[in-house]
Coordinates of C-alpha atoms and ligand atoms in Angstrom, one line a residue:
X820 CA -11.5 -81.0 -10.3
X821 CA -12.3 -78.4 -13.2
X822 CA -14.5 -76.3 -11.3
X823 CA -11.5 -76.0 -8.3
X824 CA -8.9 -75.2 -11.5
X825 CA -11.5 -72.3 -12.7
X826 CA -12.1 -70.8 -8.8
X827 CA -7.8 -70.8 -9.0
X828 CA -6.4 -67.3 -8.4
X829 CA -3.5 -66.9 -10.0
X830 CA -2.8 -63.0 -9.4
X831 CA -3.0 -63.4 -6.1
X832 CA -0.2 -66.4 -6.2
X833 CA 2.0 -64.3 -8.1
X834 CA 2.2 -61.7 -5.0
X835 CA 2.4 -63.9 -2.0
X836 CA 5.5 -62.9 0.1
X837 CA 5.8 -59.8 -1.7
X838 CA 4.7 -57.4 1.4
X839 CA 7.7 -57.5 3.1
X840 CA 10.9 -56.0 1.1
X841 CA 13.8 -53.8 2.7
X842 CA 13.0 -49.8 2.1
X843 CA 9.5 -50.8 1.1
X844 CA 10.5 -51.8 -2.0
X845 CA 8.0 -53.0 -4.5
X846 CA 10.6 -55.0 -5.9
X847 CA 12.3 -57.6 -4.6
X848 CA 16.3 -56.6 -4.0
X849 CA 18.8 -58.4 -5.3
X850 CA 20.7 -60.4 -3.1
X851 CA 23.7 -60.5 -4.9
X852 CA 26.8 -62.0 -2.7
X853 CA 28.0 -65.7 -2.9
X854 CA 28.2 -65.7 1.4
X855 CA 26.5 -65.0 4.1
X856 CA 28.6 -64.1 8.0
X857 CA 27.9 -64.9 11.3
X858 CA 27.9 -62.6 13.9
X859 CA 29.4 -65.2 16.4
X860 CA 31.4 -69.2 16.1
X861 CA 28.0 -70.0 18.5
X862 CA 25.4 -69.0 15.4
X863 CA 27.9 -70.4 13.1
X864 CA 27.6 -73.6 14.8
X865 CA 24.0 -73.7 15.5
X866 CA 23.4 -73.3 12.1
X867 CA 25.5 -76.3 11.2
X868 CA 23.7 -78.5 13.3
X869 CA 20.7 -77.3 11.8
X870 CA 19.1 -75.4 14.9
X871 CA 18.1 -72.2 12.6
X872 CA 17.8 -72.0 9.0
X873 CA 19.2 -69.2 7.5
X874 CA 21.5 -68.7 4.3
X875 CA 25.2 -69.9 4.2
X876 CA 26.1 -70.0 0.7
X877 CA 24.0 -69.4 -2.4
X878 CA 25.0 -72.5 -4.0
X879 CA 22.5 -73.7 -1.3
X880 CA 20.3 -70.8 -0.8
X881 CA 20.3 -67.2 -1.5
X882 CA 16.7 -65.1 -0.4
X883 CA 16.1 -63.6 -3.9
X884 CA 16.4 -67.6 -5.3
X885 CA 14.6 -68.5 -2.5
X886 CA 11.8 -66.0 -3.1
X887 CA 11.3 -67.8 -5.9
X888 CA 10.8 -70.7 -5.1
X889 CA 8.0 -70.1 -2.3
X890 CA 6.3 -68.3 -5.5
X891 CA 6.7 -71.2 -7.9
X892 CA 5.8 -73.8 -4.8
X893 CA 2.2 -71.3 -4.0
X894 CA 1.5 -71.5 -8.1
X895 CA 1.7 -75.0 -8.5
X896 CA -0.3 -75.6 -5.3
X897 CA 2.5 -78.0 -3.4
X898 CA 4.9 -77.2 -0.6
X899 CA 8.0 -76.5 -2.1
X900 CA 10.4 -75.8 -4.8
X901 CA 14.2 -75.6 -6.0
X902 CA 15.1 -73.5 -8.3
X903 CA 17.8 -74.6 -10.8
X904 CA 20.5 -73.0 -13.5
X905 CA 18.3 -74.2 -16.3
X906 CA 15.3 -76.5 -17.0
X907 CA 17.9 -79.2 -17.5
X908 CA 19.4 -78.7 -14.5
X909 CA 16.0 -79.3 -12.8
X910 CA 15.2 -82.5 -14.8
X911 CA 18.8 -84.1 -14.6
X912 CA 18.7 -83.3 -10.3
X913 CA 14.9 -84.1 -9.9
X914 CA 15.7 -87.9 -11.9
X915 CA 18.8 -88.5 -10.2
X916 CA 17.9 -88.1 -6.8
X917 CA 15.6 -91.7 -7.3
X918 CA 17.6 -93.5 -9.6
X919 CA 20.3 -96.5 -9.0
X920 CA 21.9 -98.8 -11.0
X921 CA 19.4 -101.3 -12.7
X922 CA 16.5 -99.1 -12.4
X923 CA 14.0 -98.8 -15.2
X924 CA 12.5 -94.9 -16.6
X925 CA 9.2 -95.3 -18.3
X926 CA 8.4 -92.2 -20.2
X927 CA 6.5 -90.9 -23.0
X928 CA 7.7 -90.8 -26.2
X929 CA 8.6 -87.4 -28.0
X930 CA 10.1 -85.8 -24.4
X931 CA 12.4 -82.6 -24.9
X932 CA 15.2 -83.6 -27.0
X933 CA 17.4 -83.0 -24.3
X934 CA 16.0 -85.0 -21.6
X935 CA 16.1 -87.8 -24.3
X936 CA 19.5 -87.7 -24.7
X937 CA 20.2 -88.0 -21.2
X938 CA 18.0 -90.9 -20.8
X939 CA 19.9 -92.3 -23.6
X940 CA 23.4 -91.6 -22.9
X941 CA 24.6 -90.5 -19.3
X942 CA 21.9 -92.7 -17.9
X943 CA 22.1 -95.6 -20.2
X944 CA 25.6 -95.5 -18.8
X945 CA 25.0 -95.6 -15.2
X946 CA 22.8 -99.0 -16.3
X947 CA 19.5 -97.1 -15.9
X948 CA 17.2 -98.4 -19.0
X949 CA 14.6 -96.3 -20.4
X950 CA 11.6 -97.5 -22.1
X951 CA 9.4 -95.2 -24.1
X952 CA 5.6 -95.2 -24.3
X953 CA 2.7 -93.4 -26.6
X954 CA 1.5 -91.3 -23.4
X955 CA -2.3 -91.0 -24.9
X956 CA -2.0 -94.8 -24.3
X957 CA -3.2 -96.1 -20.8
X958 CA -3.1 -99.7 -21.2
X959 CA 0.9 -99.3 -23.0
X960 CA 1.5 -97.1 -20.0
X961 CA 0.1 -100.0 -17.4
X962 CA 1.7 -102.5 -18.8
X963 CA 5.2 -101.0 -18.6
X964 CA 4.7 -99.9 -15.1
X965 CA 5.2 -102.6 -13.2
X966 CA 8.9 -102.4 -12.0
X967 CA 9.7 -98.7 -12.7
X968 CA 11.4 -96.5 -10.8
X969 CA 10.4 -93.5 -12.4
X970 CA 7.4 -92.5 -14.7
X971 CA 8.4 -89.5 -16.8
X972 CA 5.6 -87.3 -18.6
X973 CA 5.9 -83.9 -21.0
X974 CA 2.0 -82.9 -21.3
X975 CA 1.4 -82.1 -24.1
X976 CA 5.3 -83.4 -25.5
X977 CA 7.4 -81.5 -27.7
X978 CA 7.1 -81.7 -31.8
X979 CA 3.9 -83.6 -31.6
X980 CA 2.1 -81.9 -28.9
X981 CA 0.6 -85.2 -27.1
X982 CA -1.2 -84.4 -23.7
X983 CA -1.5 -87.1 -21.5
X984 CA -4.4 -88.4 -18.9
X985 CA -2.3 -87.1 -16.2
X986 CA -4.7 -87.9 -13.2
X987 CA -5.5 -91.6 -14.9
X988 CA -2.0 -92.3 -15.5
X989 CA -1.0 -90.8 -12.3
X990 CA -3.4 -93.1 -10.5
X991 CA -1.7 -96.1 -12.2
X992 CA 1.7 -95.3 -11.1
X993 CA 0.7 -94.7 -7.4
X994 CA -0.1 -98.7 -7.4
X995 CA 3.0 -99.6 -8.5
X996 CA 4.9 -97.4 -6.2
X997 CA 6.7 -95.7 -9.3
X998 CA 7.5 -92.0 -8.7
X999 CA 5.8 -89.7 -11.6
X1000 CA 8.0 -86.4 -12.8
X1001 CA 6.1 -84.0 -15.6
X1002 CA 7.6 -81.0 -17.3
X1003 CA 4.9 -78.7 -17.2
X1004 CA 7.3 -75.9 -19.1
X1005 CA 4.2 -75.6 -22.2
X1006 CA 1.2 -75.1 -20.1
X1007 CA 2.9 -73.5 -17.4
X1008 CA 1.0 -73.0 -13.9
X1009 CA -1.4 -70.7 -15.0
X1010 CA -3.0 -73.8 -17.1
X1011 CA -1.9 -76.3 -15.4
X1012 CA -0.9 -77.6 -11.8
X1013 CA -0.1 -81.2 -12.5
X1014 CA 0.7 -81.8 -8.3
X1015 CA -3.1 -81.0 -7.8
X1016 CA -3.7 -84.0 -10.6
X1017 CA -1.6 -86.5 -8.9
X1018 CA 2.1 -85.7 -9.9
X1019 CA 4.6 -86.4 -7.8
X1020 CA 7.1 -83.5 -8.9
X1021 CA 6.5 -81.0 -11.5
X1022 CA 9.6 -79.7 -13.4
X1023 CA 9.6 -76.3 -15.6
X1024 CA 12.3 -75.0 -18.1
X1025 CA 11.7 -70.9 -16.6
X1026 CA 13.9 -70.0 -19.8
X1027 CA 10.2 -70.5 -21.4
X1028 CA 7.3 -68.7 -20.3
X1029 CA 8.2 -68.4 -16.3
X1030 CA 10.5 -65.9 -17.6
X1031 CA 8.8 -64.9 -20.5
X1032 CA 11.3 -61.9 -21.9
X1033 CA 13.5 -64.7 -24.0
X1034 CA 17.0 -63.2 -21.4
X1035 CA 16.7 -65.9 -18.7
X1036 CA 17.7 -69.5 -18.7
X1037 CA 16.7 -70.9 -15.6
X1038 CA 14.8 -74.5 -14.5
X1039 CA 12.5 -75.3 -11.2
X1040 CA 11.1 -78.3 -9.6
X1041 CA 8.4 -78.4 -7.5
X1042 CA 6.2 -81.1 -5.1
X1043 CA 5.6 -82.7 -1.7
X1044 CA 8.3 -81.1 0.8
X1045 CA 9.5 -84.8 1.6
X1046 CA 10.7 -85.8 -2.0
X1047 CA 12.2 -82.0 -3.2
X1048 CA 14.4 -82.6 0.5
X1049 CA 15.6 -85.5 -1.5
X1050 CA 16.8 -83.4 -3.8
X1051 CA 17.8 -81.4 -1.8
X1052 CA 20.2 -83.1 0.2
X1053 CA 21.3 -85.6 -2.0
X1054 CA 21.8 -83.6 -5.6
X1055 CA 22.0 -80.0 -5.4
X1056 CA 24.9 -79.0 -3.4
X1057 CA 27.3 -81.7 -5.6
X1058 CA 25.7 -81.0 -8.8
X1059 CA 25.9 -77.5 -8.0
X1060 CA 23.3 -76.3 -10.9
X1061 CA 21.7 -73.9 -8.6
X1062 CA 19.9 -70.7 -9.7
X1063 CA 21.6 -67.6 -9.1
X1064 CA 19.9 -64.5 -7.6
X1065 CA 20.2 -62.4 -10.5
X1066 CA 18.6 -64.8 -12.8
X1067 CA 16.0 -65.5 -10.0
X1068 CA 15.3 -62.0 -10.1
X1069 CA 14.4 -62.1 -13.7
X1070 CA 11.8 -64.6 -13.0
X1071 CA 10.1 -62.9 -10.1
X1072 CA 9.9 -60.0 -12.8
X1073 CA 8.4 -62.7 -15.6
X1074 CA 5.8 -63.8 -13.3
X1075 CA 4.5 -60.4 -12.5
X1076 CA 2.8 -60.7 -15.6
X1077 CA 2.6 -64.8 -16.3
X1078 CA -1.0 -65.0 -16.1
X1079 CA -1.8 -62.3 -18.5
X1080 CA 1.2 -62.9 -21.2
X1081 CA -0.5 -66.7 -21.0
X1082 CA -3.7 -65.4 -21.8
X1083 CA -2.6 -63.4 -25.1
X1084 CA -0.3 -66.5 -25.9
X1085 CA -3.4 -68.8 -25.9
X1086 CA -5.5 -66.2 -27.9
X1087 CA -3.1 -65.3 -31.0
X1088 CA -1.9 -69.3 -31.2
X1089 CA -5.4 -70.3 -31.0
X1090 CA -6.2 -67.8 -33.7
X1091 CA -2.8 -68.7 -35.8
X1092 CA -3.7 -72.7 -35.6
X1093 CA -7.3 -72.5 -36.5
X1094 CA -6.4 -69.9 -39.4
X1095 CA -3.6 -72.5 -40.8
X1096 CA -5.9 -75.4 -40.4
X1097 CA -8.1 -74.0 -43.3
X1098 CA -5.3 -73.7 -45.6
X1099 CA -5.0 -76.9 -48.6
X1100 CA -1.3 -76.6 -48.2
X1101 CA -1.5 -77.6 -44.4
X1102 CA -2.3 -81.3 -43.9
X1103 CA -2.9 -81.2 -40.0
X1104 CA -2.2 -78.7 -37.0
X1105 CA -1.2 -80.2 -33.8
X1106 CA -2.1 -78.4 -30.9
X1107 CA -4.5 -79.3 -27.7
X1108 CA -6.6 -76.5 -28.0
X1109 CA -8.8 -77.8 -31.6
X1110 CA -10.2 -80.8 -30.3
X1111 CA -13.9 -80.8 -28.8
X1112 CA -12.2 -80.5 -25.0
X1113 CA -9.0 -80.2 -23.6
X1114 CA -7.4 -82.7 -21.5
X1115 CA -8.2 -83.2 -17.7
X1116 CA -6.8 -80.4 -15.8
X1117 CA -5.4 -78.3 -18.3
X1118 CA -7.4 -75.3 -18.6
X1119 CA -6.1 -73.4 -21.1
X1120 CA -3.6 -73.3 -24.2
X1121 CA 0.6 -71.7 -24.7
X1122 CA 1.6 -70.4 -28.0
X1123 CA 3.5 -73.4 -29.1
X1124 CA 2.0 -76.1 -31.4
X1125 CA 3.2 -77.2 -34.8
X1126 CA 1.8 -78.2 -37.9
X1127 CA 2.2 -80.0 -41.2
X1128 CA 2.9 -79.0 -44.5
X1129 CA 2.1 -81.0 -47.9
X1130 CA 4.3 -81.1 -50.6
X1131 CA 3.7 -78.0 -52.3
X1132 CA 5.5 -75.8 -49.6
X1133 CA 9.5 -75.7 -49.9
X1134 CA 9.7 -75.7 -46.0
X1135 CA 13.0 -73.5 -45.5
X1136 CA 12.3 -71.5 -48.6
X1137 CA 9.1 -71.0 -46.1
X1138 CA 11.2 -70.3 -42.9
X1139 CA 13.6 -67.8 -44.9
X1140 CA 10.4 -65.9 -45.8
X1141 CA 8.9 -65.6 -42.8
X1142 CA 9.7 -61.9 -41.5
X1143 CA 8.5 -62.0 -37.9
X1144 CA 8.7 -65.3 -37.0
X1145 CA 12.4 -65.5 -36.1
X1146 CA 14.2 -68.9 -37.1
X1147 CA 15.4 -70.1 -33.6
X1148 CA 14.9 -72.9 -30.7
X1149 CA 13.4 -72.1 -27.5
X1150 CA 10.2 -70.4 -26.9
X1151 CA 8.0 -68.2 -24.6
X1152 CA 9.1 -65.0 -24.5
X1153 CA 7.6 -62.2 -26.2
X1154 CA 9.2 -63.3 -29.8
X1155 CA 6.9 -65.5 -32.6
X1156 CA 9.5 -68.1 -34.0
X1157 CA 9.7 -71.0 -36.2
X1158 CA 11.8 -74.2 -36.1
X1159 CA 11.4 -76.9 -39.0
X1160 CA 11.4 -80.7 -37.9
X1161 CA 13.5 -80.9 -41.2
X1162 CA 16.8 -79.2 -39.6
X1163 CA 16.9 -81.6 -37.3
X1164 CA 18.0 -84.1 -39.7
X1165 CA 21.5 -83.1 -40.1
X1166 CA 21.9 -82.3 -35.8
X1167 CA 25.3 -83.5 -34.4
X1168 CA 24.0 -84.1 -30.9
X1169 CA 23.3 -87.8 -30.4
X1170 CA 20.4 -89.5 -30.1
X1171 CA 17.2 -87.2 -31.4
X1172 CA 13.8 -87.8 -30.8
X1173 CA 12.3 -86.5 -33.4
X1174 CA 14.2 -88.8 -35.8
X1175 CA 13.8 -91.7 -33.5
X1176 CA 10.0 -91.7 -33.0
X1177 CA 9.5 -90.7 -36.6
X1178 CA 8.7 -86.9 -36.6
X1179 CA 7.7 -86.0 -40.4
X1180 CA 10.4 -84.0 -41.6
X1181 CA 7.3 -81.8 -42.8
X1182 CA 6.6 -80.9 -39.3
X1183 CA 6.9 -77.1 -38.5
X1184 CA 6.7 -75.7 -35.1
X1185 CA 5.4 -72.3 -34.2
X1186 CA 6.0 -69.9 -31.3
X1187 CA 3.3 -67.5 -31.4
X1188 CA 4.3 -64.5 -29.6
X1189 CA 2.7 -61.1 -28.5
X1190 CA 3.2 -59.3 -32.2
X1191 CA -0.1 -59.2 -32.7
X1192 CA -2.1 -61.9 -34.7
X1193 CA -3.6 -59.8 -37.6
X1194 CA 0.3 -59.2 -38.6
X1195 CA 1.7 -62.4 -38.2
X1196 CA -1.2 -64.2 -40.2
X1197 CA 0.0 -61.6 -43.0
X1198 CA 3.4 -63.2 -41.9
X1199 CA 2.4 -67.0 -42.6
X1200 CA 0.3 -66.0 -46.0
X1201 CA 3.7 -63.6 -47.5
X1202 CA 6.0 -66.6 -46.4
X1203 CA 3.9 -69.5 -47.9
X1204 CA 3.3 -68.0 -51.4
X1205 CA 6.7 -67.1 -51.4
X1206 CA 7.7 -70.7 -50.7
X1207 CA 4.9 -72.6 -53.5
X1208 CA 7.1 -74.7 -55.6
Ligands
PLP1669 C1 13.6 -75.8 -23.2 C2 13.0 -77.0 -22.5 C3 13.6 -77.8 -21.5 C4 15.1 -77.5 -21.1 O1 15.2 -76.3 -20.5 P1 16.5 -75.3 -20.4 O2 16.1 -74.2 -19.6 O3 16.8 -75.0 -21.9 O4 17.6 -76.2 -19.9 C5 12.9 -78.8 -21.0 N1 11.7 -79.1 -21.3 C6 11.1 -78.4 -22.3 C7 9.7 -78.9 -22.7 C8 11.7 -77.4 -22.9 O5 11.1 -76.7 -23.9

């Protein structure tokens, strides 16, 4: 398996179906209208009954959107995709196009805060129960299995940065028939292809490194032709969250350069992480990339890990201090930023997984961007002096 993830060429994924533009364009056009005519009622009609494919409506298609898509479906190495308005939008479609009332979620614990709160509130509404496991933990996975509908995985997980087994826990699902759905939006496909490791649909928030510039927020979901026509046809044109050609656009432009902004991502947080982990003040770093080996099938490492501060560190007195690091959420554009587990605390929003599984308020999160690392560790050392109590 690792030796087919290293011989993967990424460059040439990110140009597929990019030989054929109007005017020879390098860049993809634009395709920016909301209909599409017919020549004739006879085209119009074959098209309805599904004779030729071609676009409609861009609520269902649009060539820019659909673009896309065949990119996103070529980089994580499965046969199609569906590009959505946000990440959200991809993960509420991609779950409710398997889910009836009575049906049981397993997922790992410490998911994107979001998705949590749908689990717990729209779905727990529709009497779909969600039961949460530690994802590092095969035998609590197994024994929750049994039943499912659904098997939902983050690898590695927001705030804690927990990778999971995914070809081992993937393998356990297949035998109970439960579908598996992983947001893959940290490692993105340059490190990861989770449908080569057994994953039944992958699901990225684009707003994070697909687009990369921080002025896109956009969602995909990718896998097996048969289940995304599921989606398809059953969620997409009522939910209507579809990604517009514009935004599409954007990410064609972000993935132009994916594999090499991943690269300098993984370098400076890499170098930020280790650097912090010497420090007294900083009780541990979470991120995948400081163990002995990295997880099966992820190959390399995002900018985004978090850490822990002791006692001695007045955490927003910190995050006022910090001068490059912006205060922000979000995450994988160009920008370094810093969130604190601590504001979380005081969040209107409903349920919150970080409070619910127990986050340490001293937790801090990092978004190491493309600044440069020599001046953001002169960032981190300013801001924690300035914040010693
Ligand atoms: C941001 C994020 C999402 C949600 O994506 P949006 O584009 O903001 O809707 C989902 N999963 C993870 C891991 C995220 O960081």
């Amino acid at each position: 398996m690792t030796q087919a993830l290293a011989d993967f060429d990424h460059a040439s994924l990110v140009v597929a179906h990019d030989d054929a533009h109007a005017f020879e364009a390098v860049v993809p056009p634009i395709v920016q209208t909301s209909l599409f005519t017919f020549s004739s009622f006879e085209e119009m009609a074959a098209t309805y009954r599904g004779e030729q494919s071609r676009p409609v409506y861009t609520r269902v298609t649009n060539p820019t959107t659909r673009l896309f898509e065949e990119k996103i479906a070529e980089l994580e190495h499965t046969e199609d995709a569906i590009g959505f308005a946000s990440g959200m939008g991809a993960i509420s479609s991609s779950v409710l196009a398997f889910l009836e009332p009575g049906d049981r979620i397993v997922c790992v614990r410490h998911v994107y805060p979001d998705a949590y709160r749908l689990f717990e509130t729209l779905l727990k509404r529709w009497k779909v129960e969600t039961v949460y496991v530690d994802g590092r933990d095969a035998e609590a996975v197994a024994a929750a299995l049994p039943g499912a509908r659904l098997f939902y995985m983050e690898s590695p997980n927001s705030w804690m940065m927990e990778t999971q087994d995914i070809p081992a826990l993937t393998a356990l699902a297949r035998q109970h028939g439960v579908i598996t759905i992983l947001d893959n939006s940290w490692a993105s496909p340059v490190f990861q292809q989770p449908v080569r490791l057994g994953v039944d649909l992958v699901v990225h928030s684009a707003s994070k490194y697909i687009g990369g510039h921080s002025d896109v927020v956009a969602g995909v979901v990718a896998g097996r032709k048969e289940l995304v026509d599921i989606i398809r046809r059953t969620i997409t044109p009522y939910l209507g969250a579809k990604l517009a050609p514009f935004e599409a656009w954007l990410l064609l432009r972000g993935l132009r350069t994916l594999p090499t902004r991943m690269k300098a991502h993984e370098a400076a947080g890499l170098a930020i992480a280790r650097k912090l982990g010497e420090l007294p003040e900083v009780v541990a770093v979470y991120h995948p990339g400081l163990g002995n080996s990295l997880p099966p099938g992820l190959s390399g490492t995002s900018g985004l890990f978090s850490f822990e501060l002791d006692d001695s560190i007045d955490i927003p007195a910190f995050c006022n201090a910090l001068k490059l690091f912006k205060i922000g959420v979000s995450w994988g554009g160009h920008e370094s930023l810093v969130v604190p587990a601590l504001v979380t605390r005081g969040q209107n929003a409903g349920p919150n997984s970080a409070l619910d599984f127990g986050v340490s308020e001293r937790i801090v999160r990092f978004h190491v961007g493309l600044e440069g690392t020599d001046a953001l560790w002169a960032d981190v050392t300013q801001a924690l002096a300035a914040a010693k109590r």
